[in-house]
Coordinates of C-alpha atoms in Angstrom, one line a residue:
Chain A
X1 CA 59.6 168.8 37.1
X2 CA 60.5 166.3 34.4
X3 CA 62.2 167.5 31.2
X4 CA 63.0 165.2 28.3
X5 CA 65.9 166.3 26.1
X6 CA 66.1 165.0 22.6
X7 CA 68.7 165.1 19.8
X8 CA 67.9 163.6 16.4
X9 CA 68.1 163.6 12.6
X10 CA 71.8 164.4 12.1
X11 CA 74.0 162.0 14.1
X12 CA 74.0 160.5 17.6
X13 CA 70.3 160.7 18.4
X14 CA 69.8 160.4 22.1
X15 CA 67.2 160.9 24.9
X16 CA 67.9 162.4 28.3
X17 CA 65.6 162.6 31.3
X18 CA 66.1 165.4 33.8
X19 CA 64.2 165.8 37.1
X20 CA 64.5 169.0 39.0
X21 CA 67.8 169.8 37.4
X22 CA 69.3 166.4 38.0
X23 CA 70.0 164.0 35.1
X24 CA 68.1 160.8 35.9
X25 CA 69.0 158.7 32.9
X26 CA 70.3 159.1 29.3
X27 CA 71.0 156.9 26.4
X28 CA 71.8 157.0 22.7
X29 CA 69.5 155.4 20.2
X30 CA 72.3 153.5 18.5
X31 CA 72.5 151.2 21.6
X32 CA 69.1 149.9 20.7
X33 CA 69.1 150.0 16.9
X34 CA 72.7 148.8 16.6
X35 CA 73.3 151.4 13.9
X36 CA 76.5 153.3 14.7
X37 CA 75.8 157.0 15.2
X38 CA 72.2 156.4 14.4
X39 CA 70.4 159.6 13.5
X40 CA 66.8 158.4 13.5
X41 CA 64.2 159.7 16.0
X42 CA 65.3 158.2 19.4
X43 CA 61.9 156.5 20.1
X44 CA 63.5 153.4 21.8
X45 CA 65.8 155.6 23.9
X46 CA 62.8 157.7 25.0
X47 CA 60.8 154.7 25.8
X48 CA 63.6 153.3 27.8
X49 CA 64.1 156.5 29.8
X50 CA 60.4 156.7 30.7
X51 CA 60.5 153.0 31.8
X52 CA 63.7 153.5 33.8
X53 CA 62.2 156.5 35.7
X54 CA 58.8 154.6 36.0
X55 CA 56.9 157.5 34.5
X56 CA 54.8 158.0 31.4
X57 CA 55.0 160.6 28.6
X58 CA 52.2 162.5 30.3
X59 CA 54.5 163.2 33.3
X60 CA 56.9 165.1 31.1
X61 CA 56.4 168.8 31.6
X62 CA 58.6 170.0 28.8
X63 CA 60.3 168.3 25.8
X64 CA 63.4 170.1 24.9
X65 CA 64.9 169.7 21.4
X66 CA 68.6 170.4 21.0
X67 CA 68.5 172.8 18.0
X68 CA 66.4 175.2 16.0
X69 CA 65.4 173.1 12.9
X70 CA 63.9 176.0 10.8
X71 CA 67.0 178.1 11.4
X72 CA 69.1 175.2 10.3
X73 CA 66.9 174.8 7.2
X74 CA 67.4 178.5 6.4
X75 CA 71.2 178.1 6.6
X76 CA 71.0 175.0 4.3
X77 CA 68.9 176.9 1.8
X78 CA 71.4 179.8 2.0
X79 CA 74.2 177.4 1.3
X80 CA 72.5 176.0 -1.8
X81 CA 71.7 179.5 -3.1
X82 CA 75.3 180.7 -2.6
X83 CA 76.8 177.7 -4.5
X84 CA 74.2 177.5 -7.2
X85 CA 74.3 175.9 -9.8
X86 CA 77.0 173.5 -8.5
X87 CA 74.7 172.7 -5.6
X88 CA 71.9 171.4 -7.9
X89 CA 72.6 167.7 -7.4
X90 CA 72.8 167.8 -3.5
X91 CA 69.8 170.2 -3.5
X92 CA 67.7 167.7 -5.4
X93 CA 68.9 164.8 -3.4
X94 CA 68.6 166.4 0.1
X95 CA 65.4 168.5 -0.2
X96 CA 62.9 165.7 0.2
X97 CA 64.6 164.6 3.4
X98 CA 65.0 168.2 4.6
X99 CA 61.4 169.3 4.0
X100 CA 60.0 166.0 5.4
X101 CA 60.5 165.0 9.0
X102 CA 63.4 167.4 9.7
X103 CA 61.1 170.5 9.3
X104 CA 58.1 169.3 11.1
X105 CA 59.9 168.3 14.3
X106 CA 57.2 169.4 16.7
X107 CA 54.4 167.6 14.8
X108 CA 56.7 164.5 14.6
X109 CA 57.3 164.5 18.4
X110 CA 53.6 164.9 19.2
X111 CA 52.6 162.2 16.8
X112 CA 55.3 159.6 17.7
X113 CA 55.0 160.2 21.5
X114 CA 51.3 161.1 21.7
X115 CA 52.4 164.1 23.7
X116 CA 50.3 167.3 24.2
X117 CA 52.6 169.3 26.5
X118 CA 55.1 172.0 25.8
X119 CA 58.0 171.5 23.3
X120 CA 60.9 174.0 23.3
X121 CA 63.9 174.4 21.0
X122 CA 67.3 175.5 22.2
X123 CA 69.9 176.7 19.7
X124 CA 72.5 174.0 18.9
X125 CA 75.6 175.7 20.3
X126 CA 73.7 176.9 23.4
X127 CA 72.8 173.2 24.0
X128 CA 76.5 172.3 23.9
X129 CA 77.4 175.3 26.1
X130 CA 74.8 174.3 28.7
X131 CA 75.9 170.7 28.6
X132 CA 79.5 171.7 29.4
X133 CA 78.6 174.3 32.0
X134 CA 75.9 172.6 34.0
X135 CA 77.8 169.4 34.1
X136 CA 80.9 171.1 35.4
X137 CA 81.8 171.9 39.0
X138 CA 82.4 175.6 38.2
X139 CA 80.0 178.3 39.4
X140 CA 81.7 180.7 37.0
X141 CA 83.5 179.8 33.8
X142 CA 84.4 180.6 30.2
X143 CA 82.9 178.2 27.6
X144 CA 84.0 177.2 24.2
X145 CA 81.7 175.4 21.8
X146 CA 83.2 174.2 18.6
X147 CA 81.9 171.7 16.1
X148 CA 81.1 171.2 12.4
X149 CA 78.1 173.4 12.4
X150 CA 74.8 174.0 14.3
X151 CA 72.3 176.3 12.8
X152 CA 74.8 179.0 11.6
X153 CA 77.4 178.9 14.5
X154 CA 80.4 176.8 14.1
X155 CA 82.4 178.2 17.0
X156 CA 81.1 180.2 19.9
X157 CA 82.6 181.9 22.9
X158 CA 80.6 182.2 26.1
X159 CA 80.8 183.2 29.7
X160 CA 78.7 181.7 32.4
X161 CA 78.1 182.8 36.0
X162 CA 75.5 182.0 38.6
X163 CA 73.6 179.7 36.3
X164 CA 73.4 182.2 33.4
X165 CA 75.1 181.7 30.0
X166 CA 75.9 184.5 27.6
X167 CA 77.4 184.3 24.1
X168 CA 80.2 186.8 23.5
X169 CA 81.5 186.0 20.0
X170 CA 80.9 183.5 17.3
X171 CA 82.0 182.3 13.9
X172 CA 79.6 181.2 11.3
X173 CA 79.2 178.6 8.6
X174 CA 81.0 177.7 6.4
X175 CA 84.1 178.7 8.4
X176 CA 84.3 175.7 10.7
X177 CA 87.3 174.0 12.3
X178 CA 85.2 170.8 12.6
X179 CA 84.5 170.8 8.9
X180 CA 88.2 171.5 8.1
X181 CA 89.2 168.5 10.2
X182 CA 86.4 166.3 8.8
X183 CA 87.4 167.3 5.2
X184 CA 91.0 166.3 5.9
X185 CA 89.8 163.0 7.5
X186 CA 87.8 162.3 4.4
X187 CA 90.7 163.2 2.2
X188 CA 92.7 160.6 4.0
X189 CA 90.1 157.9 3.4
X190 CA 88.3 158.0 6.8
X191 CA 84.6 158.3 7.3
X192 CA 83.2 161.7 8.2
X193 CA 81.4 162.0 11.6
X194 CA 82.8 158.6 12.5
X195 CA 86.5 158.2 12.0
X196 CA 88.0 161.6 12.7
X197 CA 89.8 160.1 15.7
X198 CA 91.7 157.8 13.3
X199 CA 93.3 161.0 11.8
X200 CA 94.3 161.9 15.3
X201 CA 95.8 158.5 15.9
X202 CA 97.7 158.5 12.6
X203 CA 99.2 161.9 13.3
X204 CA 101.7 160.5 15.7
X205 CA 103.4 158.6 12.9
X206 CA 104.1 161.7 10.8
X207 CA 105.8 165.1 10.7
X208 CA 104.1 168.4 10.1
X209 CA 105.8 169.0 6.8
X210 CA 102.6 170.1 5.1
X211 CA 101.8 172.7 7.8
X212 CA 102.7 175.8 5.8
X213 CA 101.0 174.3 2.7
X214 CA 97.8 173.8 4.7
X215 CA 97.8 177.3 5.9
X216 CA 96.8 178.3 2.4
X217 CA 93.5 176.6 3.1
X218 CA 92.7 178.4 6.4
X219 CA 93.4 182.0 7.3
X220 CA 94.0 182.3 11.0
X221 CA 94.1 185.6 12.8
X222 CA 96.1 186.5 15.9
X223 CA 92.9 186.4 18.0
X224 CA 92.2 182.8 17.1
X225 CA 89.4 183.6 14.6
X226 CA 89.7 182.0 11.2
X227 CA 88.2 181.7 7.8
X228 CA 88.4 178.7 5.5
X229 CA 89.6 179.4 2.0
X230 CA 86.6 178.0 0.3
X231 CA 88.4 177.4 -2.9
X232 CA 89.9 174.3 -1.3
X233 CA 86.6 172.9 0.1
X234 CA 83.4 171.7 -1.6
X235 CA 81.3 170.5 1.3
X236 CA 78.7 173.1 0.5
X237 CA 77.9 171.9 -3.0
X238 CA 79.2 168.4 -3.3
X239 CA 79.3 165.0 -1.5
X240 CA 83.1 165.2 -1.9
X241 CA 84.2 167.6 0.8
X242 CA 87.4 168.8 -0.8
X243 CA 87.9 170.6 -4.1
X244 CA 90.5 169.7 -6.8
X245 CA 92.5 172.7 -5.6
X246 CA 93.2 170.8 -2.3
X247 CA 94.4 167.8 -4.4
X248 CA 96.8 170.1 -6.2
X249 CA 98.0 171.3 -2.8
X250 CA 98.4 168.0 -1.0
X251 CA 98.5 165.4 -3.8
X252 CA 96.3 162.4 -4.5
X253 CA 93.7 161.7 -1.8
X254 CA 93.8 158.3 -0.1
X255 CA 91.2 155.7 -1.1
X256 CA 89.4 153.9 1.8
X257 CA 91.2 150.5 1.5
X258 CA 94.5 152.0 0.3
X259 CA 97.6 151.3 2.3
X260 CA 98.6 154.1 4.7
X261 CA 101.9 155.7 3.7
X262 CA 104.3 158.1 5.4
X263 CA 102.8 160.9 3.2
X264 CA 99.4 160.2 4.7
X265 CA 100.8 160.3 8.2
X266 CA 102.6 163.6 7.5
X267 CA 99.3 165.1 6.2
X268 CA 97.6 163.8 9.3
X269 CA 100.2 165.3 11.6
X270 CA 100.1 168.7 9.7
X271 CA 96.3 168.8 10.1
X272 CA 96.4 167.9 13.7
X273 CA 99.1 170.5 14.4
X274 CA 97.2 173.2 12.6
X275 CA 94.0 172.3 14.4
X276 CA 95.7 172.4 17.8
X277 CA 97.2 175.8 17.1
X278 CA 93.8 177.2 16.1
X279 CA 92.1 175.6 19.1
X280 CA 94.7 177.0 21.5
X281 CA 94.6 180.4 19.8
X282 CA 90.8 180.5 20.3
X283 CA 91.2 179.5 24.0
X284 CA 93.8 182.1 24.6
X285 CA 91.6 184.7 23.1
X286 CA 88.7 183.5 25.2
X287 CA 90.8 183.9 28.3
X288 CA 91.8 187.4 27.3
X289 CA 88.3 188.6 27.0
X290 CA 86.8 186.8 30.0
X291 CA 89.7 186.6 32.4
X292 CA 88.1 183.4 33.8
X293 CA 90.3 180.8 35.3
X294 CA 88.0 178.0 34.4
X295 CA 87.2 176.7 30.9
X296 CA 84.4 174.3 29.8
X297 CA 84.4 172.9 26.3
X298 CA 81.9 171.0 24.2
X299 CA 81.0 170.3 20.6
X300 CA 82.5 167.6 18.3
X301 CA 85.9 169.2 18.1
X302 CA 86.2 168.9 21.9
X303 CA 86.6 165.1 21.3
X304 CA 90.2 165.9 20.1
X305 CA 92.0 164.6 23.1
X306 CA 95.4 165.6 21.9
X307 CA 94.3 169.3 21.7
X308 CA 92.7 169.1 25.1
X309 CA 96.0 167.8 26.6
X310 CA 97.6 171.2 25.6
X311 CA 95.1 173.3 27.5
X312 CA 97.0 173.5 30.7
X313 CA 100.4 174.1 29.2
X314 CA 99.5 176.4 26.3
X315 CA 96.7 178.5 27.9
X316 CA 96.4 180.4 31.2
X317 CA 93.3 178.4 32.2
X318 CA 93.9 176.7 35.6
X319 CA 91.0 174.3 35.5
X320 CA 89.2 172.7 32.5
X321 CA 86.2 170.6 32.0
X322 CA 85.7 168.9 28.7
X323 CA 82.2 167.4 28.7
X324 CA 82.5 163.6 28.0
X325 CA 79.6 163.2 25.4
X326 CA 80.8 166.4 23.6
X327 CA 78.9 165.6 20.4
X328 CA 75.2 165.8 19.7
X329 CA 74.1 163.2 22.3
X330 CA 75.5 165.7 24.8
X331 CA 73.4 168.4 23.1
X332 CA 70.2 166.6 24.2
X333 CA 71.5 166.7 27.8
X334 CA 72.5 170.4 27.5
X335 CA 69.1 171.3 26.0
X336 CA 67.2 169.7 28.9
X337 CA 69.4 171.3 31.5
X338 CA 69.2 174.7 29.9
X339 CA 65.5 174.4 29.7
X340 CA 65.3 173.5 33.4
X341 CA 67.5 176.5 34.4
X342 CA 65.6 178.9 32.2
X343 CA 62.4 178.0 34.1
X344 CA 64.2 178.9 37.4
X345 CA 66.0 182.1 36.5
X346 CA 66.5 183.1 40.1
X347 CA 67.7 179.7 41.3
X348 CA 71.4 179.0 41.7
X349 CA 71.0 175.2 41.4
X350 CA 74.0 173.5 40.0
X351 CA 74.4 169.7 39.9
X352 CA 77.7 168.8 38.5
X353 CA 77.8 165.4 36.6
X354 CA 80.6 163.2 38.0
X355 CA 79.6 160.0 36.3
X356 CA 78.3 159.3 32.8
X357 CA 76.9 155.9 33.8
X358 CA 73.3 157.0 33.0
X359 CA 72.1 154.3 30.7
X360 CA 70.6 150.8 30.9
X361 CA 71.5 148.1 33.4
X362 CA 70.6 144.5 33.9
X363 CA 69.7 142.5 36.9
X364 CA 70.9 139.0 37.7
X365 CA 67.5 137.6 36.8
X366 CA 67.8 139.2 33.3
X367 CA 71.4 138.0 32.8
X368 CA 71.2 134.4 33.8
X369 CA 68.6 133.2 31.3
X370 CA 70.7 134.6 28.5
X371 CA 73.8 132.7 29.7
X372 CA 71.6 129.5 29.8
X373 CA 70.3 130.2 26.4
X374 CA 73.8 130.2 24.9
X375 CA 74.8 127.1 27.0
X376 CA 77.8 128.9 28.5
X377 CA 80.0 127.7 31.3
X378 CA 79.5 130.3 34.0
X379 CA 79.7 130.8 37.7
X380 CA 77.9 133.3 39.9
X381 CA 80.4 135.0 42.3
X382 CA 80.1 137.4 45.2
X383 CA 81.4 140.9 44.6
X384 CA 84.7 140.2 46.3
X385 CA 85.2 137.0 44.4
X386 CA 84.3 138.7 41.1
X387 CA 86.9 141.4 41.7
X388 CA 89.6 139.0 42.7
X389 CA 89.0 136.5 39.8
X390 CA 88.9 139.4 37.2
X391 CA 92.0 141.0 38.6
X392 CA 93.8 137.7 38.6
X393 CA 92.8 137.1 35.0
X394 CA 94.1 140.5 34.0
X395 CA 97.3 140.0 35.9
X396 CA 97.8 136.7 34.0
X397 CA 97.6 138.6 30.7
X398 CA 94.1 137.6 29.8
X399 CA 91.7 139.9 27.9
X400 CA 88.4 140.2 29.6
X401 CA 85.0 141.6 28.6
X402 CA 83.5 143.6 31.4
X403 CA 79.8 144.5 31.5
X404 CA 78.7 146.1 34.8
X405 CA 76.2 148.6 36.0
X406 CA 74.8 151.3 33.8
X407 CA 76.1 152.0 30.3
X408 CA 77.9 155.2 29.7
X409 CA 76.6 158.2 27.7
X410 CA 78.9 159.2 24.9
X411 CA 81.5 157.5 22.7
X412 CA 83.8 156.3 25.5
X413 CA 83.6 153.2 27.6
X414 CA 84.6 154.2 31.1
X415 CA 84.6 150.8 32.9
X416 CA 81.0 149.6 32.5
X417 CA 81.1 148.3 28.9
X418 CA 84.8 147.7 28.4
X419 CA 87.3 145.2 27.1
X420 CA 90.1 145.3 29.6
X421 CA 93.6 143.9 29.8
X422 CA 96.9 144.7 31.4
X423 CA 98.8 147.7 29.8
X424 CA 101.9 145.8 28.9
X425 CA 103.7 144.1 27.2
X426 CA 103.2 145.8 23.8
X427 CA 101.8 142.7 22.3
X428 CA 98.6 143.2 24.3
X429 CA 97.9 146.1 21.9
X430 CA 98.2 143.9 18.8
X431 CA 96.0 141.2 20.4
X432 CA 93.2 143.7 21.2
X433 CA 93.4 145.4 17.8
X434 CA 92.9 142.0 16.3
X435 CA 90.0 141.2 18.5
X436 CA 88.3 144.5 17.6
X437 CA 89.3 144.2 13.9
X438 CA 91.0 147.6 14.1
X439 CA 93.9 149.1 12.2
X440 CA 97.1 148.4 13.9
X441 CA 98.2 152.0 13.9
X442 CA 95.4 153.0 16.3
X443 CA 96.3 153.4 19.9
X444 CA 94.4 152.4 23.0
X445 CA 93.4 154.5 26.0
X446 CA 94.2 153.7 29.6
X447 CA 92.4 153.9 32.9
X448 CA 94.5 154.9 35.9
X449 CA 93.9 155.2 39.6
X450 CA 93.5 159.0 40.2
X451 CA 95.9 158.9 43.1
X452 CA 98.7 157.6 40.9
X453 CA 98.1 159.7 37.8
X454 CA 100.9 162.1 38.4
X455 CA 103.4 159.3 38.8
X456 CA 102.8 158.0 35.3
X457 CA 101.7 161.0 33.2
X458 CA 102.7 164.6 32.8
X459 CA 99.5 166.1 34.2
X460 CA 99.1 169.6 35.5
X461 CA 99.1 168.7 39.1
X462 CA 99.0 165.7 41.5
X463 CA 95.7 163.7 41.6
X464 CA 94.6 165.5 38.5
X465 CA 91.1 164.5 37.5
X466 CA 90.0 163.6 34.0
X467 CA 87.3 161.0 34.4
X468 CA 85.8 161.1 30.9
X469 CA 88.8 159.9 28.9
X470 CA 89.1 163.1 26.7
X471 CA 92.6 164.3 27.4
X472 CA 95.9 162.9 26.1
X473 CA 99.0 163.4 28.2
X474 CA 102.6 162.4 27.7
X475 CA 103.6 159.3 29.6
X476 CA 106.6 159.8 31.9
X477 CA 109.8 158.3 30.4
X478 CA 110.4 155.9 33.2
X479 CA 106.9 154.4 33.0
X480 CA 106.7 153.8 29.3
X481 CA 107.8 150.2 29.5
X482 CA 105.2 149.5 32.2
X483 CA 102.5 150.9 29.9
X484 CA 103.9 149.8 26.6
X485 CA 100.5 148.7 25.2
X486 CA 98.9 152.1 25.7
X487 CA 101.8 154.4 25.0
X488 CA 101.4 155.8 21.5
X489 CA 104.2 156.4 19.1
X490 CA 104.4 160.0 20.2
X491 CA 104.6 158.9 23.9
X492 CA 101.1 160.1 24.7
X493 CA 98.1 158.3 26.0
X494 CA 94.4 159.2 26.3
X495 CA 93.5 158.6 29.9
X496 CA 90.6 158.2 32.3
X497 CA 91.3 158.8 36.0
X498 CA 89.4 156.3 38.2
X499 CA 88.4 157.0 41.8
X500 CA 86.3 155.5 44.6
X501 CA 83.1 157.0 43.1
X502 CA 83.6 154.6 40.1
X503 CA 82.4 151.8 42.3
X504 CA 83.2 148.3 41.0
X505 CA 85.6 149.4 38.4
X506 CA 87.7 151.2 41.0
X507 CA 87.8 148.1 43.1
X508 CA 88.9 146.0 40.1
X509 CA 91.7 148.4 39.4
X510 CA 92.8 148.6 43.0
X511 CA 92.9 144.8 43.2
X512 CA 94.9 144.6 39.9
X513 CA 97.3 147.2 41.3
X514 CA 97.8 145.0 44.4
X515 CA 98.6 141.9 42.3
X516 CA 100.6 143.6 39.5
X517 CA 102.0 146.8 41.0
X518 CA 100.5 148.7 38.0
X519 CA 97.7 151.1 38.8
X520 CA 96.6 151.2 35.1
X521 CA 94.6 149.1 32.6
X522 CA 94.1 149.2 28.9
X523 CA 90.5 150.1 28.6
X524 CA 88.7 150.0 25.3
X525 CA 85.0 150.0 24.4
X526 CA 83.3 146.6 24.3
X527 CA 82.4 146.4 20.6
X528 CA 83.7 145.2 17.3
X529 CA 84.4 147.1 14.1
X530 CA 81.4 149.0 12.8
X531 CA 79.2 148.3 15.8
X532 CA 78.0 150.6 18.6
X533 CA 79.2 149.7 22.1
X534 CA 77.5 146.5 23.4
X535 CA 74.3 147.3 25.3
X536 CA 72.8 144.0 26.4
X537 CA 74.3 140.9 28.0
X538 CA 73.3 139.0 24.9
X539 CA 75.3 141.4 22.6
X540 CA 78.3 141.0 24.9
X541 CA 78.0 137.2 24.7
X542 CA 77.7 137.2 20.9
X543 CA 80.9 139.4 20.7
X544 CA 82.6 137.2 23.2
X545 CA 81.8 134.1 21.2
X546 CA 83.0 135.7 17.9
X547 CA 86.4 136.8 19.3
X548 CA 89.4 135.6 21.3
X549 CA 88.4 137.5 24.5
X550 CA 89.4 135.1 27.2
X551 CA 86.6 135.5 29.7
X552 CA 83.5 137.6 30.4
X553 CA 82.3 139.2 33.5
X554 CA 78.6 140.2 33.2
X555 CA 77.1 141.4 36.5
X556 CA 78.1 138.8 39.1
X557 CA 78.7 136.1 36.5
X558 CA 82.0 134.9 35.3
X559 CA 81.9 133.2 31.9
X560 CA 84.9 131.2 30.8
X561 CA 85.6 129.3 27.7
Chain B
X1 CA 43.6 187.9 -32.5
X2 CA 43.5 186.3 -29.1
X3 CA 45.7 183.5 -30.4
X4 CA 48.1 186.0 -31.7
X5 CA 48.2 187.7 -28.3
X6 CA 48.9 184.4 -26.6
X7 CA 51.7 183.6 -29.0
X8 CA 53.3 187.0 -28.4
X9 CA 53.0 186.5 -24.7
X10 CA 54.7 183.1 -24.9
X11 CA 57.5 184.4 -27.1
X12 CA 58.0 187.3 -24.7
X13 CA 58.2 184.9 -21.8
X14 CA 60.9 182.8 -23.5
X15 CA 62.7 185.9 -24.6
X16 CA 62.8 187.2 -21.0
X17 CA 63.9 183.8 -19.7
X18 CA 66.8 183.5 -22.2
X19 CA 67.9 187.1 -21.4
X20 CA 67.7 186.4 -17.7
X21 CA 69.7 183.2 -18.2
X22 CA 72.5 185.0 -20.0
X23 CA 72.4 187.7 -17.4
X24 CA 72.7 185.1 -14.7
X25 CA 75.7 183.5 -16.6
X26 CA 77.4 186.8 -16.6
X27 CA 76.4 187.9 -13.1
X28 CA 77.5 184.7 -11.2
X29 CA 81.1 184.8 -12.3
X30 CA 81.3 188.5 -11.7
X31 CA 79.8 188.0 -8.3
X32 CA 82.3 185.3 -7.5
X33 CA 85.1 187.5 -8.7
X34 CA 84.1 190.2 -6.3
X35 CA 83.8 187.7 -3.5
X36 CA 87.4 186.5 -4.2
X37 CA 88.7 190.0 -4.2
X38 CA 86.8 190.7 -0.9
X39 CA 88.2 187.5 0.6
X40 CA 91.7 188.6 -0.3
X41 CA 91.0 192.0 1.2
X42 CA 89.7 190.3 4.4
X43 CA 92.8 188.2 4.6
X44 CA 95.1 191.1 4.3
X45 CA 93.4 193.9 6.2
X46 CA 90.9 192.4 8.6
X47 CA 92.4 191.7 12.0
X48 CA 89.5 189.5 13.3
X49 CA 86.8 187.3 12.0
X50 CA 84.9 187.2 15.3
X51 CA 81.3 188.3 14.9
X52 CA 78.8 189.7 17.4
X53 CA 76.2 187.0 18.3
X54 CA 72.5 187.5 17.6
X55 CA 71.3 189.5 20.6
X56 CA 67.6 188.9 20.0
X57 CA 65.7 187.4 22.9
X58 CA 65.6 183.7 22.6
X59 CA 62.1 182.4 21.7
X60 CA 62.1 179.0 23.3
X61 CA 58.9 177.8 21.8
X62 CA 59.8 178.6 18.2
X63 CA 61.7 176.2 16.0
X64 CA 63.2 179.2 14.3

């Protein structure tokens, strides 16, 4: 049974193809259109998935859409009515778009894909919950889904057992931790739904001196539930997400190009601290009502790696699984998997996802013509040679572009579409920030061999596994010099554990370890500012030629300057 | 006569509209005041904001 999962029209459109409960392939539309977080209907992603699986649209038994569009429309109308007449301007601006393509999703799908089969709609948070649960290795677990907003839900608590998922409690719009965080990110001059992680990175430079002040904006109960004080927020009725009252509370908001000051860092730290305490409070409450030892988490707020790093120290959960593509692209995957399992209610099928390398890949015969087109100096190497040359380059302090295998689903590069370099000295961080045209305050993540992770990081136990780069842990004091380029100001680092199942990337890291004695690399996504992660060899070559990356490894080809 | 009736109907319509508008101008701030008081009450006396989820059977095929 082929099921096609789709997310579209808000952010991170994606297509996912599932066959008999197993994810065959998945990719975001942005990789084709080159528009970051592209929200258009993922026609190219869908066409690619069908081509990759060598099937046609007629072979798809069910198309599964990741939310309930009419319910979402109802909530939007509710929002306009509640804030009338202030909402007049956004109402007039948004209604044409809302009553257009976004309402007639089914017709749109049938028309664009020439599809006559069944189309189903899974609620937004259920799609997130399913993505987290069915990708996890847990037969039984508690689940938290937490984001800006789906239809009405902003936060939902679930339990799952033997393939069945049940919602226990929820919070509804406008009371949203995701919107609280986004509002504060916008207040600090960062882009909403795009740059929230910059607030997270900035937090390390500040102190939480605004924490008590910020508590006026959000009422948090002992059981983790919360309500926003809507007097401080105007995201329901205005394009500006915060009200004047928040400016009175925190001072002048930061303009986009304005220099970042200590005050901004202090606000960021206060926001991050408050968010973490709410997040942990919710998790503790979830544990108290489910008594489950496992926790799965999904939704945009689950991308907050600093908060995730606290799960094992601040909650009783023993094992956690934060789904890698925790945003809406993961919703497409969850929708497809939930649909599959709902068709097999008595089945106990469970196929954990251990790798997010689900996207496009290129053969030697596709890569070489591109290299010739750009008149590049290149050499074709055997796998062993490739590993050795790349590891050697890394050990010499070079920065390399690495495009191998299938591209990853989600916002993280996990060793297939990466810019890599050694994790020290500290100047490597500056160099890579310059290459990627990023702000210097932003940290980089690291990949580490799983068998060595407990030697370098304060992880819950030896050989701890976090393969999707969505946890931050404190770097052990004696290792901070060795990892100077990836240790953030607060001594944490976002990490990805790499094991044998990661194929070529694991071999590269192992070879680098042999040469340098360091089982770790600085791993950042292969893209420049404002771009999605590179998808094709040609895009990688263009970025290579525009920057000071020292050499490029695409498939078996080594490209040097 | 018919013209007169039409004119009266138009005047009535405008009259009602204006009355409703002033009524709305009065009601909305009163409504918001009650909501603020209710929110303060919630903040002080309510121990949990968690809600029961919608228990209705999920209709897969519906976009609603």
